[in-house]
Structure formats: C-alpha cells, structure tokens
Coordinates of C-alpha atoms in Angstrom, one line a residue:
M1 CA 80.3 58.6 109.0
V2 CA 77.3 60.9 109.0
N3 CA 74.7 60.0 106.5
I4 CA 71.7 62.4 106.3
E5 CA 69.2 62.8 103.5
L6 CA 66.7 65.6 103.5
E7 CA 63.5 64.7 101.7
M8 CA 61.3 67.3 100.0
A9 CA 58.5 68.4 102.3
G10 CA 55.0 67.6 101.0
S11 CA 51.6 66.2 101.6
G12 CA 50.3 63.2 99.7
S13 CA 52.9 63.1 97.0
G14 CA 55.6 64.6 99.3
S15 CA 56.4 67.6 97.1
S16 CA 56.7 71.3 97.9
S17 CA 55.0 73.5 95.3
G18 CA 57.7 75.8 93.8
D19 CA 60.5 74.7 96.3
T20 CA 63.1 72.1 95.8
T21 CA 65.1 70.8 98.8
P22 CA 68.4 69.5 97.4
K23 CA 69.1 65.9 98.2
R24 CA 72.5 65.0 99.6
N25 CA 74.1 61.7 99.1
S26 CA 76.4 60.0 101.6
S27 CA 79.5 61.2 99.8
E28 CA 78.5 64.8 100.1
L29 CA 77.7 64.4 103.9
S30 CA 80.8 62.4 104.8
S31 CA 82.7 63.5 107.9
P32 CA 85.0 66.5 107.3
K33 CA 88.5 65.4 106.5
I34 CA 91.2 66.4 109.0
P35 CA 94.9 65.4 109.1
S36 CA 95.3 61.9 110.4
S37 CA 97.2 61.4 113.7
H38 CA 100.9 61.4 113.1
S39 CA 104.0 61.9 115.1
D40 CA 105.4 64.7 112.9
Y41 CA 104.2 68.3 113.0
S42 CA 102.8 69.9 109.8
L43 CA 101.0 73.0 108.6
A44 CA 97.2 72.7 108.8
D45 CA 95.1 72.1 105.8
N46 CA 91.6 73.3 106.6
G47 CA 90.0 72.0 103.5
Y48 CA 87.8 69.8 105.6
G49 CA 85.2 69.1 102.9
E50 CA 82.1 70.4 104.9
L51 CA 78.9 71.3 103.2
S52 CA 78.1 74.4 101.2
I53 CA 75.4 76.9 102.1
S54 CA 73.3 75.9 99.1
Q55 CA 73.1 72.3 100.4
V56 CA 71.3 73.3 103.7
V57 CA 69.5 76.5 102.8
I58 CA 66.4 76.3 100.6
R59 CA 66.3 79.2 98.2
S60 CA 63.2 80.8 96.8
D61 CA 63.0 80.3 93.0
F62 CA 60.8 83.4 92.5
F63 CA 62.5 85.8 94.9
N64 CA 63.5 88.2 92.1
E65 CA 60.1 88.3 90.4
S66 CA 57.8 91.4 90.5
A67 CA 55.3 91.7 93.3
E68 CA 52.4 91.0 90.9
K69 CA 54.1 87.8 89.5
Q70 CA 55.0 86.7 93.0
S71 CA 51.3 87.0 94.0
R72 CA 50.2 84.9 91.0
I73 CA 52.8 82.2 91.8
I74 CA 51.8 82.0 95.4
L75 CA 48.1 81.6 94.4
D76 CA 48.9 79.0 91.8
R77 CA 51.0 76.9 94.0
F78 CA 48.9 77.3 97.1
N79 CA 45.7 76.4 95.2
E80 CA 47.2 73.7 93.1
G81 CA 44.7 70.9 92.5
I82 CA 41.6 72.8 93.6
G83 CA 40.4 73.6 90.1
K84 CA 36.6 74.3 89.9
N85 CA 36.0 73.4 93.5
S86 CA 37.0 76.8 94.8
A87 CA 35.6 78.0 98.1
F88 CA 35.4 81.6 96.8
T89 CA 33.7 83.5 94.0
D90 CA 33.9 87.1 92.8
S91 CA 30.1 87.1 92.2
P92 CA 28.4 87.9 95.6
A93 CA 25.1 86.8 94.1
L94 CA 26.2 83.2 93.9
G95 CA 27.2 82.9 97.6
R96 CA 27.4 84.5 101.0
G97 CA 28.7 88.1 100.5
L98 CA 31.6 89.3 102.6
S99 CA 33.1 92.7 103.4
R100 CA 35.7 94.2 101.0
V101 CA 39.4 93.8 101.9
D102 CA 42.3 96.0 101.0
I103 CA 44.0 95.3 97.6
S104 CA 47.2 94.4 99.6
Y105 CA 45.4 91.4 101.2
F106 CA 44.6 87.8 100.2
V107 CA 41.7 86.0 101.9
L108 CA 42.1 82.6 103.3
G109 CA 39.4 79.9 103.6
H110 CA 39.0 76.1 103.2
R111 CA 36.7 73.5 101.7
N112 CA 36.6 70.4 103.8
Q113 CA 39.9 71.5 105.4
V114 CA 41.6 72.0 102.0
A115 CA 43.1 75.5 102.4
E116 CA 42.6 78.0 99.6
L117 CA 43.9 81.5 98.9
F118 CA 41.8 84.1 97.0
D119 CA 42.8 87.5 95.7
P120 CA 39.7 89.8 95.5
R121 CA 41.9 92.7 94.3
G122 CA 39.8 95.1 96.5
Q123 CA 36.5 94.0 94.9
R124 CA 33.5 92.3 96.6
F125 CA 33.7 88.6 96.9
S126 CA 31.9 85.8 98.7
T127 CA 32.2 82.2 99.7
V128 CA 30.5 79.6 97.6
L129 CA 27.2 78.1 98.8
S130 CA 26.9 74.3 98.6
A131 CA 23.7 72.2 99.1
D132 CA 25.8 69.1 99.8
P133 CA 25.8 68.6 103.6
T134 CA 29.1 66.8 103.4
V135 CA 30.8 69.9 102.1
T136 CA 32.1 72.4 104.7
I137 CA 33.2 75.8 103.3
K138 CA 34.6 78.3 105.8
Y139 CA 36.1 81.8 105.5
I140 CA 39.2 82.1 107.8
G141 CA 40.0 85.7 107.2
P142 CA 42.3 88.2 105.3
V143 CA 46.0 87.8 105.3
S144 CA 48.5 90.5 104.2
K145 CA 50.4 89.6 101.0
T146 CA 53.6 90.7 102.8
A147 CA 53.0 88.8 106.0
N148 CA 56.0 86.8 107.1
Y149 CA 54.0 83.7 107.7
Y150 CA 50.4 82.4 107.2
G151 CA 48.7 79.2 106.2
A152 CA 46.3 76.5 107.3
Y153 CA 45.7 72.8 107.1
G154 CA 49.1 71.8 105.8
K155 CA 49.5 74.7 103.4
H156 CA 51.9 77.5 104.3
V157 CA 53.4 80.7 102.9
L158 CA 56.7 81.9 104.3
N159 CA 58.1 85.3 103.4
V160 CA 61.6 85.4 104.7
P161 CA 62.9 89.0 105.0
A162 CA 66.1 90.0 103.2
G163 CA 69.2 89.2 105.2
Y164 CA 67.5 86.5 107.3
Y165 CA 67.1 82.8 107.4
A166 CA 63.9 81.0 108.6
K167 CA 64.3 78.0 110.8
A168 CA 61.5 75.4 110.5
L169 CA 60.8 71.7 111.0
S170 CA 59.5 69.2 108.5
K171 CA 58.8 65.7 109.7
N172 CA 60.6 66.7 112.9
R173 CA 63.7 67.4 110.9
P174 CA 65.3 70.8 110.6
V175 CA 65.1 72.8 107.5
I176 CA 66.3 76.4 106.8
Y177 CA 64.8 78.7 104.2
G178 CA 66.6 81.5 102.5
E179 CA 65.2 85.1 101.9
G180 CA 62.2 85.5 99.7
P181 CA 58.7 83.9 99.4
H182 CA 58.2 80.1 99.8
V183 CA 55.0 78.1 99.4
I184 CA 55.2 74.9 101.5
I185 CA 52.7 72.1 101.1
D186 CA 53.5 69.9 104.1
P187 CA 51.1 68.8 106.9
T188 CA 54.2 68.2 109.2
F189 CA 55.6 71.7 108.6
Q190 CA 56.3 73.7 111.8
F191 CA 57.4 77.3 112.2
D192 CA 57.4 79.7 115.1
E193 CA 57.3 83.2 113.8
R194 CA 58.6 84.6 117.1
T195 CA 61.9 82.6 117.1
G196 CA 62.1 81.3 113.6
F197 CA 63.9 84.2 111.9
V198 CA 67.6 84.7 112.4
N199 CA 70.0 87.2 110.9
Q200 CA 72.4 85.8 108.3
Q201 CA 75.2 87.8 109.8
E202 CA 75.0 86.0 113.1
P203 CA 78.4 84.4 113.7
F204 CA 76.8 81.1 114.7
V205 CA 73.4 79.8 113.5
S206 CA 72.4 76.6 115.0
H207 CA 69.2 74.7 114.1
S208 CA 68.9 71.3 115.6
T209 CA 71.6 69.3 113.6
I210 CA 72.3 72.1 111.1
H211 CA 75.1 74.6 112.0
I212 CA 76.3 77.6 110.1
L213 CA 79.5 79.1 111.4
R214 CA 80.9 82.4 110.2
I215 CA 84.4 83.1 111.7
P216 CA 85.4 86.8 111.6
A217 CA 88.8 87.8 110.3
G218 CA 91.5 87.5 113.0
K219 CA 89.6 84.7 114.8
I220 CA 89.5 80.9 114.9
A221 CA 86.9 78.4 116.2
K222 CA 87.3 75.2 118.1
V223 CA 84.6 72.6 117.3
W224 CA 83.9 69.0 117.9
V225 CA 82.3 66.7 115.3
G226 CA 81.6 63.6 117.3
T227 CA 84.9 62.7 118.9
Q228 CA 87.0 64.6 116.3
P229 CA 88.4 68.0 117.2
K230 CA 88.7 70.7 114.6
I231 CA 90.3 74.1 114.6
L232 CA 88.7 76.3 111.9
E233 CA 90.4 79.4 110.5
S234 CA 88.7 82.5 109.3
R235 CA 87.5 82.6 105.7
R236 CA 85.0 84.4 103.5
E237 CA 82.5 81.5 103.1
P238 CA 80.8 80.1 106.2
Y239 CA 81.4 76.6 107.5
I240 CA 78.3 74.4 107.3
F241 CA 77.8 71.2 109.3
D242 CA 74.8 68.9 109.3
D243 CA 75.6 66.6 112.2
P244 CA 73.9 66.0 115.5
Q245 CA 77.2 65.6 117.2
F246 CA 78.5 69.0 116.2
K247 CA 79.6 71.2 119.1
L248 CA 81.2 74.7 119.2
V249 CA 83.7 75.1 122.0
A250 CA 83.4 78.7 123.2
P251 CA 85.4 80.4 126.0
E252 CA 83.9 80.2 129.5
G253 CA 80.9 82.6 129.7
A254 CA 81.3 83.7 126.1
V255 CA 78.7 85.8 124.4
K256 CA 78.1 86.2 120.7
A257 CA 81.0 88.6 120.2
S258 CA 83.5 86.3 121.9
L259 CA 82.6 82.8 120.7
F260 CA 86.0 82.6 119.0
L261 CA 89.7 82.8 119.9
N262 CA 92.2 85.2 118.5
S263 CA 94.1 83.8 115.6
S264 CA 97.3 85.6 116.9
D265 CA 97.4 83.5 120.0
T266 CA 100.8 81.7 120.1
F267 CA 99.4 78.4 121.4
I268 CA 95.9 77.0 121.1
E269 CA 95.1 73.4 122.1
H270 CA 92.0 71.5 121.2
G271 CA 91.8 67.8 121.9
S272 CA 94.8 66.2 120.2
I273 CA 95.3 69.3 117.9
K274 CA 97.9 71.9 118.9
R275 CA 98.2 75.2 117.0
I276 CA 101.6 76.8 117.5
I277 CA 102.9 80.2 116.3
P278 CA 106.6 80.6 117.3
H279 CA 107.7 84.2 117.0
T280 CA 111.0 85.4 115.6
G281 CA 113.6 85.1 118.4
E282 CA 112.0 82.0 120.0
V283 CA 111.3 78.4 119.4
A284 CA 108.6 76.0 120.6
I285 CA 109.5 73.1 122.8
T286 CA 107.5 69.9 122.1
Y287 CA 107.9 66.2 123.0
N288 CA 106.9 63.7 120.4
N289 CA 106.3 60.5 122.3
G290 CA 108.7 61.8 124.9
I291 CA 111.4 62.8 122.3
L292 CA 112.3 66.5 122.3
T293 CA 111.3 68.2 119.1
I294 CA 112.2 71.9 118.5
I295 CA 109.8 73.9 116.2
S296 CA 111.3 77.1 114.7
P297 CA 109.2 79.9 113.3
P298 CA 107.9 78.6 109.8
K299 CA 109.3 80.6 106.9
D300 CA 105.9 80.7 105.1
G301 CA 104.3 82.6 108.0
K302 CA 101.6 80.0 108.7
P303 CA 100.8 78.4 112.1
V304 CA 102.1 75.0 112.8
F305 CA 99.5 72.3 113.5
I306 CA 100.2 69.1 115.4
D307 CA 97.5 66.4 115.4
S308 CA 98.8 63.7 117.7
P309 CA 97.6 62.8 121.3
T310 CA 101.2 61.8 122.2
H311 CA 102.9 65.0 120.8
N312 CA 102.8 67.4 123.7
F313 CA 103.6 71.1 123.8
E314 CA 105.9 72.2 126.6
G315 CA 106.3 76.0 126.0
F316 CA 108.5 78.6 124.3
I317 CA 112.1 79.4 124.9
S318 CA 113.9 82.6 123.7
T319 CA 116.8 82.4 121.3
S320 CA 117.4 86.1 121.2
L321 CA 119.8 88.1 123.4
Q322 CA 118.9 87.9 127.1
T323 CA 120.4 89.9 130.0
C324 CA 120.2 88.7 133.5
L325 CA 121.2 90.2 136.8
F326 CA 122.8 87.8 139.3
P327 CA 122.0 87.0 142.1
S328 CA 118.6 86.4 140.7
K329 CA 115.3 86.9 142.6
E330 CA 115.0 83.2 143.2
T331 CA 118.5 83.0 144.6
K332 CA 117.8 86.0 146.9
H333 CA 114.6 84.4 148.1
Q334 CA 116.3 81.1 148.8
S335 CA 119.1 82.9 150.7
L336 CA 116.5 84.6 152.9
L337 CA 114.8 81.2 153.5
D338 CA 118.1 79.6 154.4
N339 CA 119.1 82.3 156.8
K340 CA 116.4 84.4 158.4
S341 CA 118.9 86.7 160.0
A342 CA 120.9 87.4 156.9
T343 CA 121.9 91.0 156.2
S344 CA 120.9 92.8 153.1
D345 CA 124.4 92.5 151.7
E346 CA 124.3 88.7 152.2
I347 CA 121.0 88.5 150.4
N348 CA 121.6 91.0 147.6
L349 CA 125.3 90.3 146.9
K350 CA 127.3 87.2 146.1
I351 CA 130.2 87.2 148.6
F352 CA 133.7 86.1 147.7
Q353 CA 137.2 86.3 149.4
T354 CA 140.2 87.7 147.6
R355 CA 143.7 86.4 147.7
D356 CA 144.6 89.0 150.3
S357 CA 141.7 87.7 152.6
L358 CA 139.2 90.5 152.0
R359 CA 135.6 89.8 151.6
V360 CA 133.8 91.5 148.6
G361 CA 130.3 91.2 147.4
V362 CA 129.4 91.5 143.7
V363 CA 126.4 91.7 141.4
L364 CA 127.0 90.3 137.9
V365 CA 125.4 91.3 134.6
V366 CA 125.5 88.4 132.2
A367 CA 124.2 88.7 128.6
F368 CA 123.9 85.5 126.6
K369 CA 122.1 83.9 123.7
I370 CA 120.9 80.3 123.3
V371 CA 122.4 79.2 120.0
D372 CA 121.5 75.4 120.2
P373 CA 118.1 75.1 122.0
E374 CA 118.0 71.3 121.6
L375 CA 121.4 70.8 123.2
A376 CA 120.6 73.3 126.0
I377 CA 117.3 71.8 126.9
T378 CA 118.6 68.2 126.6
K379 CA 121.4 68.8 129.0
L380 CA 119.8 71.4 131.3
G381 CA 116.1 71.4 130.9
K382 CA 113.9 74.4 130.1
E383 CA 113.9 75.7 133.7
G384 CA 117.6 74.8 134.4
I385 CA 119.3 77.0 131.8
I386 CA 119.2 80.3 133.9
N387 CA 120.2 78.5 137.1
H388 CA 123.1 76.8 135.4
I389 CA 124.4 80.1 133.9
E390 CA 124.1 81.8 137.3
N391 CA 125.9 79.0 139.1
V392 CA 128.7 78.7 136.5
S393 CA 129.2 82.5 136.4
F394 CA 129.6 82.7 140.2
A395 CA 131.8 79.6 140.3
D396 CA 134.2 81.0 137.7
M397 CA 134.0 84.4 139.3
G398 CA 134.7 83.0 142.8
K399 CA 137.7 81.1 141.6
S400 CA 139.2 84.1 139.8
I401 CA 138.6 86.4 142.8
Q402 CA 140.3 84.0 145.1
L403 CA 143.4 84.1 142.9
S404 CA 143.4 87.9 142.7
T405 CA 144.1 90.8 145.0
L406 CA 141.5 93.4 145.8
Q407 CA 143.3 95.9 143.5
E408 CA 143.1 93.5 140.6
V409 CA 139.5 92.9 141.3
M410 CA 138.7 96.6 141.5
Y411 CA 140.2 97.1 138.0
F412 CA 137.9 94.5 136.4
N413 CA 136.7 96.4 133.4
Q414 CA 136.8 94.1 130.3
T415 CA 133.2 93.3 129.2
K416 CA 133.5 90.9 126.2
P417 CA 135.1 87.5 125.9
G418 CA 138.4 87.8 124.0
G419 CA 140.4 85.4 122.0
P420 CA 142.1 82.1 123.1
I421 CA 143.0 81.9 126.7
D422 CA 146.7 82.4 127.6
D423 CA 147.5 80.5 130.8
N424 CA 150.2 83.0 131.6
V425 CA 147.8 85.9 131.7
Q426 CA 146.6 86.3 135.3
T427 CA 144.0 89.1 134.8
I428 CA 140.7 88.3 136.3
Q429 CA 138.7 89.3 133.3
D430 CA 140.5 86.7 131.1
R431 CA 140.1 84.0 133.6
V432 CA 136.4 84.6 134.1
K433 CA 135.1 85.5 130.7
G434 CA 137.2 83.1 128.7
N435 CA 136.5 80.1 130.9
L436 CA 132.8 81.0 131.2
A437 CA 132.3 81.5 127.5
R438 CA 133.9 78.1 126.8
D439 CA 131.9 76.3 129.6
L440 CA 128.6 77.7 128.4
L441 CA 129.2 76.9 124.8
E442 CA 129.3 73.2 125.7
F443 CA 125.6 73.6 126.7
G444 CA 124.5 75.5 123.6
V445 CA 124.8 78.9 125.2
E446 CA 126.9 81.7 123.8
L447 CA 128.2 84.3 126.2
Q448 CA 127.8 87.9 124.8
R449 CA 128.8 90.0 127.8
L450 CA 129.9 89.7 131.4
Q451 CA 130.2 92.7 133.7
I452 CA 130.4 93.4 137.4
E453 CA 127.5 95.7 138.0
T454 CA 128.2 96.3 141.7
M455 CA 131.2 95.6 143.9
K456 CA 131.3 96.2 147.6
V457 CA 134.1 95.7 150.1
L458 CA 132.4 94.2 153.2
D459 CA 135.3 95.0 155.6
T460 CA 134.3 98.4 157.1
E461 CA 137.7 99.7 157.9
I462 CA 139.1 98.7 154.5
A463 CA 136.0 100.2 152.9
K464 CA 136.7 103.5 154.7
K465 CA 140.3 103.6 153.6
L466 CA 139.3 102.8 150.1
A467 CA 136.7 105.6 150.3
G468 CA 139.4 108.0 151.6
Q469 CA 141.7 106.9 148.8
S470 CA 138.8 107.4 146.4
V471 CA 138.3 110.9 147.7
T472 CA 142.0 111.7 147.4
S473 CA 142.1 110.2 144.0
A474 CA 139.0 112.1 143.0
E475 CA 140.7 115.4 144.2
Y476 CA 143.8 114.6 142.2
T477 CA 141.7 113.7 139.3
T478 CA 139.8 116.9 139.6
K479 CA 143.0 119.0 139.8
Q480 CA 144.5 117.1 136.9
A481 CA 141.3 117.7 134.9
T482 CA 141.4 121.4 135.9
L483 CA 145.0 121.7 134.7
V484 CA 144.3 119.9 131.6
K485 CA 141.4 122.2 131.0
E486 CA 143.5 125.3 131.7
Y487 CA 146.2 124.0 129.4
D488 CA 143.6 123.4 126.7
I489 CA 142.2 126.9 127.1
K490 CA 145.7 128.5 126.9
T491 CA 146.6 126.4 124.0
T492 CA 143.4 127.3 122.3
E493 CA 143.8 131.0 122.9
A494 CA 147.4 131.0 121.6
R495 CA 146.3 129.0 118.6
L496 CA 143.4 131.4 118.0
K497 CA 145.8 134.5 118.3
A498 CA 148.3 132.9 115.9
E499 CA 145.6 132.1 113.5
T500 CA 144.3 135.7 113.8
D501 CA 147.7 137.2 113.2
N502 CA 148.3 134.9 110.3
I503 CA 145.0 135.9 108.8
A504 CA 145.8 139.7 109.2
L505 CA 149.3 139.2 107.7
A506 CA 147.9 137.2 104.9
Q507 CA 145.3 139.9 104.2
K508 CA 148.0 142.6 104.2
N509 CA 150.2 140.6 101.8
Q510 CA 147.2 140.1 99.6
A511 CA 146.5 143.8 99.6
V512 CA 150.1 144.7 98.7
I513 CA 150.1 142.1 96.0
A514 CA 146.9 143.4 94.7
E515 CA 148.2 147.0 94.6
S516 CA 151.4 145.9 92.8
Q517 CA 149.4 143.9 90.3
A518 CA 147.2 147.0 89.7
K519 CA 150.2 149.2 89.1
L520 CA 151.8 146.7 86.8
Q521 CA 148.6 146.3 84.9
S522 CA 148.4 150.2 84.6
A523 CA 152.0 150.5 83.3
Q524 CA 151.3 147.7 80.9
K525 CA 148.3 149.6 79.7
E526 CA 150.2 152.9 79.3
A527 CA 153.0 151.1 77.4
E528 CA 150.5 149.4 75.2
A529 CA 148.9 152.8 74.6
L530 CA 152.2 154.5 73.6
L531 CA 153.0 151.6 71.3
I532 CA 149.6 151.9 69.7
A533 CA 150.0 155.7 69.3
A534 CA 153.5 155.4 67.8
D535 CA 152.4 152.8 65.4
A536 CA 149.4 155.0 64.4
Q537 CA 151.7 157.9 63.9
R538 CA 154.1 155.9 61.8
K539 CA 151.3 154.6 59.7
A540 CA 149.9 158.1 59.3
Q541 CA 153.3 159.4 58.1
E542 CA 153.7 156.5 55.7
M543 CA 150.3 157.3 54.3
Q544 CA 151.2 161.0 54.1
G545 CA 154.4 160.2 52.3
E546 CA 152.6 158.0 49.8
L547 CA 150.2 160.8 49.3
F548 CA 152.9 163.4 48.7
T549 CA 154.7 161.1 46.3
K550 CA 151.5 160.6 44.3
Y551 CA 150.5 164.3 44.4
P552 CA 153.6 166.5 44.6
I553 CA 151.6 169.7 44.7
L554 CA 150.3 168.6 48.1
A555 CA 153.9 168.3 49.3
E556 CA 154.6 171.9 48.2
I557 CA 151.4 173.1 49.9
E558 CA 152.5 171.3 53.1
L559 CA 155.9 172.8 52.8
A560 CA 154.5 176.2 52.3
K561 CA 152.4 175.7 55.5
I562 CA 155.5 174.7 57.4
K563 CA 157.4 177.8 56.2
A564 CA 154.5 180.0 57.0
Q565 CA 154.4 178.6 60.4
A566 CA 158.1 179.1 60.8
L567 CA 157.8 182.7 59.7
K568 CA 154.9 183.3 62.0
G569 CA 155.9 186.0 64.4
A570 CA 159.3 186.4 62.8
T571 CA 160.8 189.8 61.6
L572 CA 162.5 190.0 58.2
Y573 CA 165.0 192.7 57.4
I574 CA 165.2 193.2 53.6
T575 CA 168.0 195.2 52.1
P576 CA 167.4 197.4 49.1
Q577 CA 169.4 195.0 47.0
D578 CA 167.0 192.1 47.9
A579 CA 163.8 194.0 47.7
G580 CA 163.3 193.4 44.0
N581 CA 163.9 189.6 44.5
F582 CA 161.4 189.5 47.4
M583 CA 158.7 191.3 45.6
N584 CA 159.2 189.1 42.5
S585 CA 159.1 185.8 44.4
P586 CA 158.6 186.0 48.2
L587 CA 158.8 182.2 48.7
V588 CA 162.0 181.8 46.7
Y589 CA 163.5 184.6 48.6
V590 CA 162.7 183.0 51.9
D591 CA 164.0 179.6 50.8
Q592 CA 167.3 181.2 49.9
L593 CA 167.5 183.0 53.2
M594 CA 166.9 179.8 55.2
N595 CA 169.4 177.9 53.3
K596 CA 172.0 180.6 54.0
Q597 CA 171.2 180.3 57.7
Q598 CA 171.6 176.5 57.7
I599 CA 175.0 176.8 56.0
T600 CA 176.1 179.4 58.5
K601 CA 175.1 177.1 61.4
K602 CA 177.2 174.3 60.0

C-alpha cells in the first residue's frame, strides 16, 4: 500500500501564505482497486479509486480576483511579519533615493536576508538607512507584476499561466501548482522556469512520483503500479496517481501522440490482464488452467476482461459461413515437396479413379459453418478444422467416384445436402453430400454447400473424345436452341397477328354497336317528341273545349272562322229565289247550303 502525505510548504512555522496543500490520509492514497485474480472471465470495472486532480494540484485561492486586489494580496502575504521593519520607504528624504520604476513593477529587496516586496506605484522611493551595523538592507531590483516567477531568500511568487501546471519541489518532494498567482514561503522551494511549466492538455504529465494521465476517446493505456498491471479506458476526467512505482507502458518508439493503444483492438494483453473484443461471427478461444473456455461476443457491447495469469488467450475462430477451395494452398505445397517432378495437374487437382478405370482430377468448393466451436476445437484443435474438412471431403468424394462411372461423375450437379440418405440411391451427389454433412456434424461443423468447381479427365484420348462429343453436343444444342428460337418467333408473330385481328374486329363491332345504339337513341327521342306533341295537342284541345263550354260566343266565333276558311276561294251561285235569304242572313244561308251538301253525300 502506498502511503504518502504532502505537508504544507513553509519556513519556520511550515505554512504557505495564502496557499493550502491538501493533506491526504492513507485511505485516500491506497493502491487502486483492480479485479482480483480469478479463473472466470468478467467485464472490467475501471473504478480503481485513484486520486482526483484536486488532491495533487494546489489551486490559487485568489486567481479570480482583480489585478489590484491580487497585487495587494501578494504584497501582504509576501511581507507578512515585517511590520515596521520595512526595507523601503516612499519618502526619499529618509533614505537612499532610487530611480523610478514603471507602475507595472514591484521592487524587491531584503533586510538581513528577509525578502520584501514594495509597490512604489510609479512614484519615487528609497531604501531605508540604518545606523545599526548589524542590519544589512539591500535593493535587489524591479520585478514585473506579471512575471511568471520571482523571489529571494525563501520567499517566492509563482504566476502560473492559464491552461498550465507548474512543477516544483518542496523539501525534495514534488508539488504541482494550478493556474493563477501563488505566494510560497518555503526555503526548500525549487522551481525551474525553463522546464517547470507544462500544458494541462498534455496526455501524460509526470512529475517525480505524481502522474496525470489523460486518455483520449478511442484509446486505452497500459500502466503498472508496482507489480500490478492496469488497463485504463478513456474517460472525461484524468487519471491521477501519486506513486513512485507508477509506469506507463507505451508502444515501442512512441511519441506523445501514440502513447496509447486503440480501444477497438480485438485483443490487448498487459501482464495477467487480457482485454478481448470478439466480433459478431467469431468467438475467442481461451484456456483457463488448461481447460478450453469459449468467449462469445458480449451482449452489452463491452470488452471482456480476464485477470488471471493462468487464463491464456489462444485466438479467434470464425463461426460465420466460410468457403474453402480444395486442394488448399498447404496441400498443394506439400504435394510439391513430396514430389518435385509432379505435374501441374497432380499439384492443383485431387486425382481419383472412376469405376470404369478412368482418372479424373477435381477441385472442390466446400462451404461450411462451425456451429459448436467447443466441440470442434476439442476434437480437432483450432488448426485442424480446415485440414479435417478437406481430408473428409476428399475421402467421401474418392469413395463415391470409385463407385461411379465417368458419365455419372460428369453429371454431378446437386449442391446442397438433401434429406435422409436412401441406400438404394446410387447418385454420387447423395453419397458425397449426405455422408459428408453427417460426418462433419459430429465435429460441430455444418455443411452448407459442396460443389465440384473443376473436373478434368486426365486420359488424353478420352479427353479428346469427350471434347469431340462436347463439340457435337454443343452443335446440336445450338441447332436446337435456334429451332426453339425460330418456333418462338413464329409463335409470337402468329399470336401478335391474331391479337391484331381480334383488336380490329372488336373495334369494328364496337363501332357498329355504337352506331345502332345512336340510331336507337335517336328513334327513342323522336317517339318521345311525338308523344309529347300529341299530349300537348290533346291538352290544348281539352282546354279549348272547356273554354268554348264556358264561353259559347267563342265557339261561334271559331265556327265562323272555320266556315270563312272553308269558303275562302270558293264560288257561290245564288239563285234569285235564294238571294233574299242570303242578303238577310249570309251565315244562315251558308249553313243551310252546307247541310244540304252533306245530306247529298250520304
């Protein structure tokens, strides 16, 4: 356990005028807490309990005051205890007159090595004369009120710029001051203005046993505190350590910008701590005291931390779909080593013999997925899974090819494992894929796809005949395809013509129907018009009859009009006997004449 207590710097009484260095007890400075060693993996808890910034950085208690008040506070604290024994006076007549200084300056002197500050405010001043030979008064010189550092004989003024820390020593122990003015009364105080200021934004500030660590977002830090390793994640507040055994582990040849590691790295090891981030589609392989432990991607999205010296990380293994081309590169390389004079076919192809004694070379495409990583690694080992799949695939393929003719092999086209195996079915695809899927599942591997990528007949003569047959077959296929195309074209043309004729006929029928409908509608309109006219005439006659009944004189008038109309253009022959009647009453005469005509017609 680290037990450090910083005392307040001071002279005599051991106090610092205006500054208070916080004391820290043993409980505050206890070693940071990390997860104890255990055999199980767990998520990290980085609440290590390290110090806060306020516990190691001394703050100025008058940093926010005005410039005038800051000057008064500096003078009061720097000159505390001097009283009437000042080395300066503002009356030149009472001492040795000195040159004026700018209003932005203090003047520094001492009486018997007791340092004193004086503010002449741009006026004349002087040092005090003393007749006592044991008293030594000396003027040291002017100092700027904004100077970063000045002082003498154990009294110091430190003006830390904004955004900076000041690294100093007190009693040979490190102290750090925050931004603002500080008055330090301490004869053991040491500060180097050239190297003492450091930017607060530096990622790593180290001052003897005090260490301030700011980890940027997306980074992590590996540190040692004594013999304890720690992996620190990024956070807003800095990590503070006050321990002489603290050490930051940076990458080889790292500069300030690369003191840290990427937090997205899938595996980081530091001492007994392992930080693991398995991605989706993979799992981490670890051995806890020699016992296989599979770590899947955590559901909460946080890294997995293991803190155990006997829990080792082996690597990652993919659980997503993988596609391999066999023979693999390793197999080809081994074939070349075994037979320096091997041909390219013997290296690049796996050679089998069919039932009809023909040699064929094949290249297989196998797609698979590891569904039980623990079972697969336990039985095969991490490096033996691919080798086992290749060997089993070729073993099953060789057995099936030996039981098949070349023609059966050439028609190998099924690509996915089917249902249960029927022993009576002799197709090569069923024999290979079904058996291979069943064999691999016993080792935690699920077969997704099996396909012959390349097949080559190694007998030259047979290959030529097959090539000739292929050409003939291709010609027949081409002719058949041409005929099919022509048939499709003719069929399409006939269908288009029939559709065109049907469309024309349908349009003609629609025109006839439309015309008939128009005539029918016209006749209906005319009939409706006649009915309306007849009805109107009937109603008019009814109204006229009612009118004549009500007013008989109108009927006589109308009758006279009719008779006049009838007589219009007519020639009347009146006999002498009827002349008197006609003259007396022409209308009566005409009526009598007409009645006689009607009787005659009857």
